[in-house]
Coordinates of C-alpha atoms and ligand atoms in Angstrom, one line a residue:
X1 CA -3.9 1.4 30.8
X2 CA -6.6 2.0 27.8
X3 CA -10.0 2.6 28.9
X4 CA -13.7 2.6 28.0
X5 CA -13.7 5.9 26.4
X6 CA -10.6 4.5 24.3
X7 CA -11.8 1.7 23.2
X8 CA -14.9 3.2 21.8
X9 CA -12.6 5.8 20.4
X10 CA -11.4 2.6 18.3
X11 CA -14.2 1.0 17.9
X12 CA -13.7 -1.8 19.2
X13 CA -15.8 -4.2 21.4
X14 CA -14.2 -7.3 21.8
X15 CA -13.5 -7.6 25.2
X16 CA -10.7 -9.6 25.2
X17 CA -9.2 -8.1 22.5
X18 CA -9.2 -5.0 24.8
X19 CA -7.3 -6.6 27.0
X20 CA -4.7 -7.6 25.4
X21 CA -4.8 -4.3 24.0
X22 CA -4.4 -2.6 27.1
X23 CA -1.8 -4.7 28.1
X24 CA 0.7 -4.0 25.7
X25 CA -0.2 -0.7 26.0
X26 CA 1.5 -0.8 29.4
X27 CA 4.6 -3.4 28.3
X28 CA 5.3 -0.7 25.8
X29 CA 5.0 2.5 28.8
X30 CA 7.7 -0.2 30.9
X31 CA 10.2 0.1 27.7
X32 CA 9.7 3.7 27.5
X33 CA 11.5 4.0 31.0
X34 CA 13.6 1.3 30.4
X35 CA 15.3 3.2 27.3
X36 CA 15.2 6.4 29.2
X37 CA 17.6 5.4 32.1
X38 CA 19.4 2.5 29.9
X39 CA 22.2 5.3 30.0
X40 CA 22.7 5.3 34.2
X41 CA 22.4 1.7 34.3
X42 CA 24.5 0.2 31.8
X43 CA 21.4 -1.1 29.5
X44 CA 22.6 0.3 25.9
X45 CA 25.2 -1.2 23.9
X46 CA 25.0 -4.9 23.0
X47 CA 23.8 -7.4 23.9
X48 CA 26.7 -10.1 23.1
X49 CA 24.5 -12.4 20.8
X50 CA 22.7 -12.3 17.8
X51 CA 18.9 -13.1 17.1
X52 CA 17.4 -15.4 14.9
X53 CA 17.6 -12.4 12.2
X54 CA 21.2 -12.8 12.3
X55 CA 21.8 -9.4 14.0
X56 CA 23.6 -8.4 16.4
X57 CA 21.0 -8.1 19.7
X58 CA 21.4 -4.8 21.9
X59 CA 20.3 -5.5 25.5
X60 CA 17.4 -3.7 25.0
X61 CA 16.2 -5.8 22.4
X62 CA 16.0 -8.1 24.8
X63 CA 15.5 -6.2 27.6
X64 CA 11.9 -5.3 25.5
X65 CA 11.5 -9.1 24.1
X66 CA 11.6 -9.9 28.0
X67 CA 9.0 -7.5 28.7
X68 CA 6.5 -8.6 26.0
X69 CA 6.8 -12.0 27.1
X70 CA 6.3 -12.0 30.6
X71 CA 3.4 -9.9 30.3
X72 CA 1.6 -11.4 27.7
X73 CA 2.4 -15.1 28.1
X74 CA 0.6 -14.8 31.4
X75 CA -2.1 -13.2 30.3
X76 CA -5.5 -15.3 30.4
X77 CA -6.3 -13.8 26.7
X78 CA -3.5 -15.0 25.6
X79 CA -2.7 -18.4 24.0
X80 CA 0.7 -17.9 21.8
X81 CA 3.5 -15.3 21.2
X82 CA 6.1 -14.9 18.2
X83 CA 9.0 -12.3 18.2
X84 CA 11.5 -11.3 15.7
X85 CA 14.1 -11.7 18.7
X86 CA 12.9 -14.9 19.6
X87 CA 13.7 -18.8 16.8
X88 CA 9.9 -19.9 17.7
X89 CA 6.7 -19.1 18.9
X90 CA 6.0 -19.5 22.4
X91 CA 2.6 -21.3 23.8
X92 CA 0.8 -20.1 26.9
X93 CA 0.7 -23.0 29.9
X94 CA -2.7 -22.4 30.9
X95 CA -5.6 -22.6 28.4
X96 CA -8.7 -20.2 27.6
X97 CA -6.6 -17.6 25.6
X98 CA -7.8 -17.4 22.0
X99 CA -5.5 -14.8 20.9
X100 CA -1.8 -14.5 19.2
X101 CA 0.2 -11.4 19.7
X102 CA 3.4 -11.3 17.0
X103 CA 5.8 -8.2 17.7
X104 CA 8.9 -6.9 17.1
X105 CA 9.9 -6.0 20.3
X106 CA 12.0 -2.4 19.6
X107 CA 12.3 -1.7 16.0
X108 CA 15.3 0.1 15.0
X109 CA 17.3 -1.0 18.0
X110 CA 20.5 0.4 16.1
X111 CA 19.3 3.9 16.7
X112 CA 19.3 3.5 20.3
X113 CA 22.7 4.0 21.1
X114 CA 22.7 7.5 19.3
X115 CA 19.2 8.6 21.2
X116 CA 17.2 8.4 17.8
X117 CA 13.4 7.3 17.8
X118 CA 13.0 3.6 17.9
X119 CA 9.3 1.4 18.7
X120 CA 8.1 -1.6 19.1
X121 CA 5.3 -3.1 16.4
X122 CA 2.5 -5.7 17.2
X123 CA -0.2 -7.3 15.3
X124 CA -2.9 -9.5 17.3
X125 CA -4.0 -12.7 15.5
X126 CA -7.4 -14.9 16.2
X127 CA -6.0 -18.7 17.3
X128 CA -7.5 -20.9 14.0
X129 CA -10.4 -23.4 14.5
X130 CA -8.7 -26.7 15.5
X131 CA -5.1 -24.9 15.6
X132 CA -2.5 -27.6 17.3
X133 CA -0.4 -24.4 18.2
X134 CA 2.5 -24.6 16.1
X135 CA 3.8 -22.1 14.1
X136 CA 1.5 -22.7 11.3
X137 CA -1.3 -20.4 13.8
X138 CA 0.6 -17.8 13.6
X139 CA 0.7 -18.0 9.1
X140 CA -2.2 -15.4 8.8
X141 CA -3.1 -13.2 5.9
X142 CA -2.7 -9.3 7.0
X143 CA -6.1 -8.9 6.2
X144 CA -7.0 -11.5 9.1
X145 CA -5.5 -8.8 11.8
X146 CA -7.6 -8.3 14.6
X147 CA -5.4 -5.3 15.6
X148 CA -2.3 -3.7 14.6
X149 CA -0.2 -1.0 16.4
X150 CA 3.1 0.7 17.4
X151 CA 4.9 2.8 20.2
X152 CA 7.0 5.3 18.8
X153 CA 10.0 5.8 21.6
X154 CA 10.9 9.7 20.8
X155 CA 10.2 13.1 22.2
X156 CA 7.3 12.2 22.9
X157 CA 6.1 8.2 23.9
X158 CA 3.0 7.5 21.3
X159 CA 0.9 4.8 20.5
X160 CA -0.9 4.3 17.7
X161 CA -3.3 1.3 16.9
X162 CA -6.3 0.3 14.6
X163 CA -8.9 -2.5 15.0
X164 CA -10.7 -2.3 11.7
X165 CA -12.5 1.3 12.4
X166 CA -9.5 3.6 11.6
X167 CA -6.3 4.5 13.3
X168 CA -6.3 6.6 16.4
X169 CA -3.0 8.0 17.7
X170 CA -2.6 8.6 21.5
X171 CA 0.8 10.3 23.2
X172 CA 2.2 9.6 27.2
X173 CA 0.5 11.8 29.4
X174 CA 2.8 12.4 32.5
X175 CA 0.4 14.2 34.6
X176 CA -2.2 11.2 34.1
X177 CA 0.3 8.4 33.7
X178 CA -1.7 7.3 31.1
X179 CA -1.5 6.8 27.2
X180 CA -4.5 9.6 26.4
X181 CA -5.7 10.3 22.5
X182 CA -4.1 13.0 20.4
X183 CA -5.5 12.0 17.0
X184 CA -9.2 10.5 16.7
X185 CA -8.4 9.2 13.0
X186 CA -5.1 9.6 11.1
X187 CA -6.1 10.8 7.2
X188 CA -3.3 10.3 4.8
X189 CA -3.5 12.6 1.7
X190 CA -3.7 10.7 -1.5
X191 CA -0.8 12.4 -2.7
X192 CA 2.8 12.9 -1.4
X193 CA 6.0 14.9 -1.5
X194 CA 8.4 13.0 0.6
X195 CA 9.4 9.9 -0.3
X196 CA 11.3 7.6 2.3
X197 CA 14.4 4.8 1.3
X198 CA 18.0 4.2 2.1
X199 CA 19.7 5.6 -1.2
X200 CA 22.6 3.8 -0.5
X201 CA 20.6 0.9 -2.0
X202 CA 20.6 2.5 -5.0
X203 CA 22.6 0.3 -7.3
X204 CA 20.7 -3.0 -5.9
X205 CA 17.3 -1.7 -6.9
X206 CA 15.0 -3.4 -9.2
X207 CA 14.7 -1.0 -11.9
X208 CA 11.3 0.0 -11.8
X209 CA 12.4 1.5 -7.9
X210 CA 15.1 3.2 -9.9
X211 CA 12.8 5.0 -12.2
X212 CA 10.8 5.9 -9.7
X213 CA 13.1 7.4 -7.5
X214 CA 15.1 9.2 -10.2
X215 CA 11.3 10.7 -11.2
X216 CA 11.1 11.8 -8.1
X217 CA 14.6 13.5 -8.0
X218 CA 13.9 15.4 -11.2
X219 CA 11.0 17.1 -9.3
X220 CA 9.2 19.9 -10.9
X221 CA 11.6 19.5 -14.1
X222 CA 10.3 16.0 -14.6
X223 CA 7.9 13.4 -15.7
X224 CA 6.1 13.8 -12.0
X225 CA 6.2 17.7 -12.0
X226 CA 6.8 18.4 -8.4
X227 CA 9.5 18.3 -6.0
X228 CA 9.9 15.7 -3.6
X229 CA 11.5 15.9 -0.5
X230 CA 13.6 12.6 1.1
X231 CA 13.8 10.9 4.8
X232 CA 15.7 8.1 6.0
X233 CA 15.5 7.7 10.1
X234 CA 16.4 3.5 9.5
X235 CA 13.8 3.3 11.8
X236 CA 10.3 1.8 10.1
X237 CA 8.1 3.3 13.6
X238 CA 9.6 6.7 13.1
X239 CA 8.8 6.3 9.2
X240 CA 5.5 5.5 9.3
X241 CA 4.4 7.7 12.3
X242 CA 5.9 10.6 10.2
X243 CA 4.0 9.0 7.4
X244 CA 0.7 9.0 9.1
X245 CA 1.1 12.5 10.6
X246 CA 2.0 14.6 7.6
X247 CA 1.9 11.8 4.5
X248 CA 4.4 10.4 2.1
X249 CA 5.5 7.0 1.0
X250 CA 8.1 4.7 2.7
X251 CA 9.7 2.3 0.5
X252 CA 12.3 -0.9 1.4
X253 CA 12.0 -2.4 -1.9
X254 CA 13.3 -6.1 -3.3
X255 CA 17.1 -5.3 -4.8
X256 CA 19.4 -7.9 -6.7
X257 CA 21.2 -9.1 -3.3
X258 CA 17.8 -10.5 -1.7
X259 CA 15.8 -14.2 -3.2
X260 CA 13.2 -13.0 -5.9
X261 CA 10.5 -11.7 -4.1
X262 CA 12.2 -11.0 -0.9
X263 CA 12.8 -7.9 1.1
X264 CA 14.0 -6.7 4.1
X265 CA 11.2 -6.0 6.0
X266 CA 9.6 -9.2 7.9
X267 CA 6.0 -9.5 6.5
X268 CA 4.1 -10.5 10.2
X269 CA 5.3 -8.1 12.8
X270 CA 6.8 -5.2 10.4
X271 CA 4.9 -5.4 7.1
X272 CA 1.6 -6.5 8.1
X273 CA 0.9 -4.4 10.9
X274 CA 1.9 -1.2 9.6
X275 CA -0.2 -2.3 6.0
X276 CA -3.3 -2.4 8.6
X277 CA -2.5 1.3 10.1
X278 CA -1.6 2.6 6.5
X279 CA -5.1 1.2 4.8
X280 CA -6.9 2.5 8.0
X281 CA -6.2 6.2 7.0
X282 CA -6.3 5.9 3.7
X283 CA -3.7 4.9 2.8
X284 CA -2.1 1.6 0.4
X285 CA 0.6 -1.3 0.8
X286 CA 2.2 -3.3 -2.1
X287 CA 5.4 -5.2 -2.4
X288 CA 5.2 -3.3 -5.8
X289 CA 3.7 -6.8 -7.5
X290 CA 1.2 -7.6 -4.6
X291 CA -0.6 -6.1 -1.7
X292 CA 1.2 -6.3 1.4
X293 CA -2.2 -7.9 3.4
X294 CA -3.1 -10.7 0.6
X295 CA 0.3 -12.2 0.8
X296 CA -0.4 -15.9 2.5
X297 CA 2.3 -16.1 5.1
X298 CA 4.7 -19.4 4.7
X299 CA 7.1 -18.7 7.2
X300 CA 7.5 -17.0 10.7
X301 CA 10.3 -14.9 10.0
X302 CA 9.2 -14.1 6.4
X303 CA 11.0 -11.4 4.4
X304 CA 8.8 -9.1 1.8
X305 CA 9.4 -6.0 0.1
X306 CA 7.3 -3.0 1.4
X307 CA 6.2 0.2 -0.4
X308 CA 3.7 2.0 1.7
X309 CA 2.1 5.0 2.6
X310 CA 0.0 7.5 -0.2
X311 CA -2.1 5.8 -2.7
X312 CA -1.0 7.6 -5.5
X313 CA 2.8 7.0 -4.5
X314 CA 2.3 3.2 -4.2
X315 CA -0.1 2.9 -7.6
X316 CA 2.9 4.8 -9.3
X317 CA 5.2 2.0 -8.2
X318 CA 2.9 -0.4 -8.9
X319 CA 2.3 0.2 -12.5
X320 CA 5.9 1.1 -13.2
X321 CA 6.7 -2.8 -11.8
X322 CA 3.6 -4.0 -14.2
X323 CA 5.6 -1.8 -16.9
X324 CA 8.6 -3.4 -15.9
X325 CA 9.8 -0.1 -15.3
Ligands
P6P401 P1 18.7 0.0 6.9 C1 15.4 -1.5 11.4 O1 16.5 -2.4 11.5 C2 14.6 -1.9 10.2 O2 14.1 -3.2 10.4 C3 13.5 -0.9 10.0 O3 13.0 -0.4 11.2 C4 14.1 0.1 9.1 O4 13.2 0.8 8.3 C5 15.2 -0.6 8.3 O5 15.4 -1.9 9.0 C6 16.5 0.1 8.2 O6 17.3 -0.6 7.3 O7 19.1 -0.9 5.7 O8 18.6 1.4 6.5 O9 19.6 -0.2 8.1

């Protein structure tokens, strides 16, 4: 599904990494269909149970989940899978496969039903030096990514994925039935004008979030003196891609109802892997105390705050939360 020219588009030359790569490249053109007749075939709507998360599963959560998994777990690359819609990681039967793939499946699942962009998020992970594949493999710093990427489910099917050299966006190309490249190297402007949150959050904010966001708000009449323009799509893949293509921060902050230190956001198949796209192109990812990418994972499911997207955005957030607001 990716080829030759694509990969050294990417820069990347690890073969099996490629694989894998290309792989997933095709799982996600499978979901793209899947979503697109889900309507003739009874395949939106719920699912009738609820994940690990706690949240109600649509069948295309699973639907997706299903599709990762009996790609990838076959794959001879492949040695171990983790999914937000699945308890625990799942270990390939054959061995060989020094690679992890961790995903989340189809982010933003509670847009399908109202035909809003949704995607799917994976990170790939080297398998540690004497691992005894548990979950404790998959406990990797961001930093340690191999690869990162997303499909973005919306007019248009993208993907968009980074190995270390950059982050190259590719779109669906019908006529070739092929992912083909659109952007050789996102560049995200240092500065930004559009801020991203869900407002609604707004009395459960830490303060320094509040001062931020109300700086933002007073625009041109205020200490930042400039307007800002807001987005919310509740979906992190639309966020991001919008993020990437025309700049601006996205920010799901730690507020008074979450543990100290906590977020939303889970830190190996949300945070991490958009961290690595963001900090490809230029870009910067903080919970607001600490970089998204130096966090050391203790748990699978692990919940962090996330403010990414223009450096100048996420340094302002940064030293307002050092100022204690
Ligand atoms: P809220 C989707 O469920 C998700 O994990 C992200 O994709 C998105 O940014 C966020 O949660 C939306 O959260 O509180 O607005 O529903």
């Amino acid at each position: 599904m990716l080829d030759s020219a694509d990969f050294s588009l990417l820069g990347s030359t690890d073969p099996a990494l490629n694989r894998v790569l290309s792989s997933i490249a095709s799982i996600c053109a499978d979901i793209k269909d899947r979503i697109a007749g889900a309507a003739h075939v009874g395949e939106l709507g719920l699912a009738g149970q609820d994940n690990v998360q706690g949240e109600a599963q649509k069948a295309l959560d699973v639907i997706a989940n299903d599709l990762f998994v009996e790609s990838l777990l076959a794959h001879p690359d492949v040695a171990g899978l983790a999914s937000e819609e699945m308890d625990d990681a799942l270990w390939a039967e054959h061995d060989g496969g020094e690679l992890l793939v961790v995903f989340d499946p189809l982010d933003g699942s509670s847009n399908i039903d109202v035909n809003v962009s949704v995607g799917s998020i994976f990170s790939i992970l080297r398998v540690p030096a004497n691992s005894t594949h548990d979950a404790a493999a998959f406990l990797q710093r961001g930093r340690d990514q191999l690869a990162a990427g997303y499909a973005v489910y919306g007019p248009a099917t993208q993907l968009v994925l980074s190995t270390g050299s950059g982050t190259v966006g590719f779109s669906w190309h019908t006529g070739q039935q092929k992912f083909a490249p659109v952007t050789s190297q996102y560049r995200l402007s240092q500065a930004a004008n559009e801020y991203a949150i869900n407002a609604s959050n707004q009395r459960y904010w830490d303060a320094p979030i509040q001062q931020y966001i109300a700086d933002c708000n007073l625009g041109e009449t205020g200490p930042r003196g400039k307007n800002f323009n807001m987005r919310w799509v509740a979906s992190m893949v639309a966020e991001i891609h919008r993020i990437l293509t025309r700049g601006g921060v996205f920010l799901y902050p730690h507020d008074s109802r979450m543990p100290e230190g906590h977020g939303k956001l889970r830190l190996l198949y949300e945070a991490n892997p958009m961290a690595m796209l963001i900090e490809q192109a230029g870009g910067d990812s903080s919970t607001g105390i600490q970089k998204i990418m130096d966090i050391e994972p203790t748990a699978l499911h692990q919940r962090v705050p996330v403010i990414t997207g223009a450096c100048e955005e996420v340094t302002k957030v940064e030293s307002m939360y050092r100022q204690g607001s």
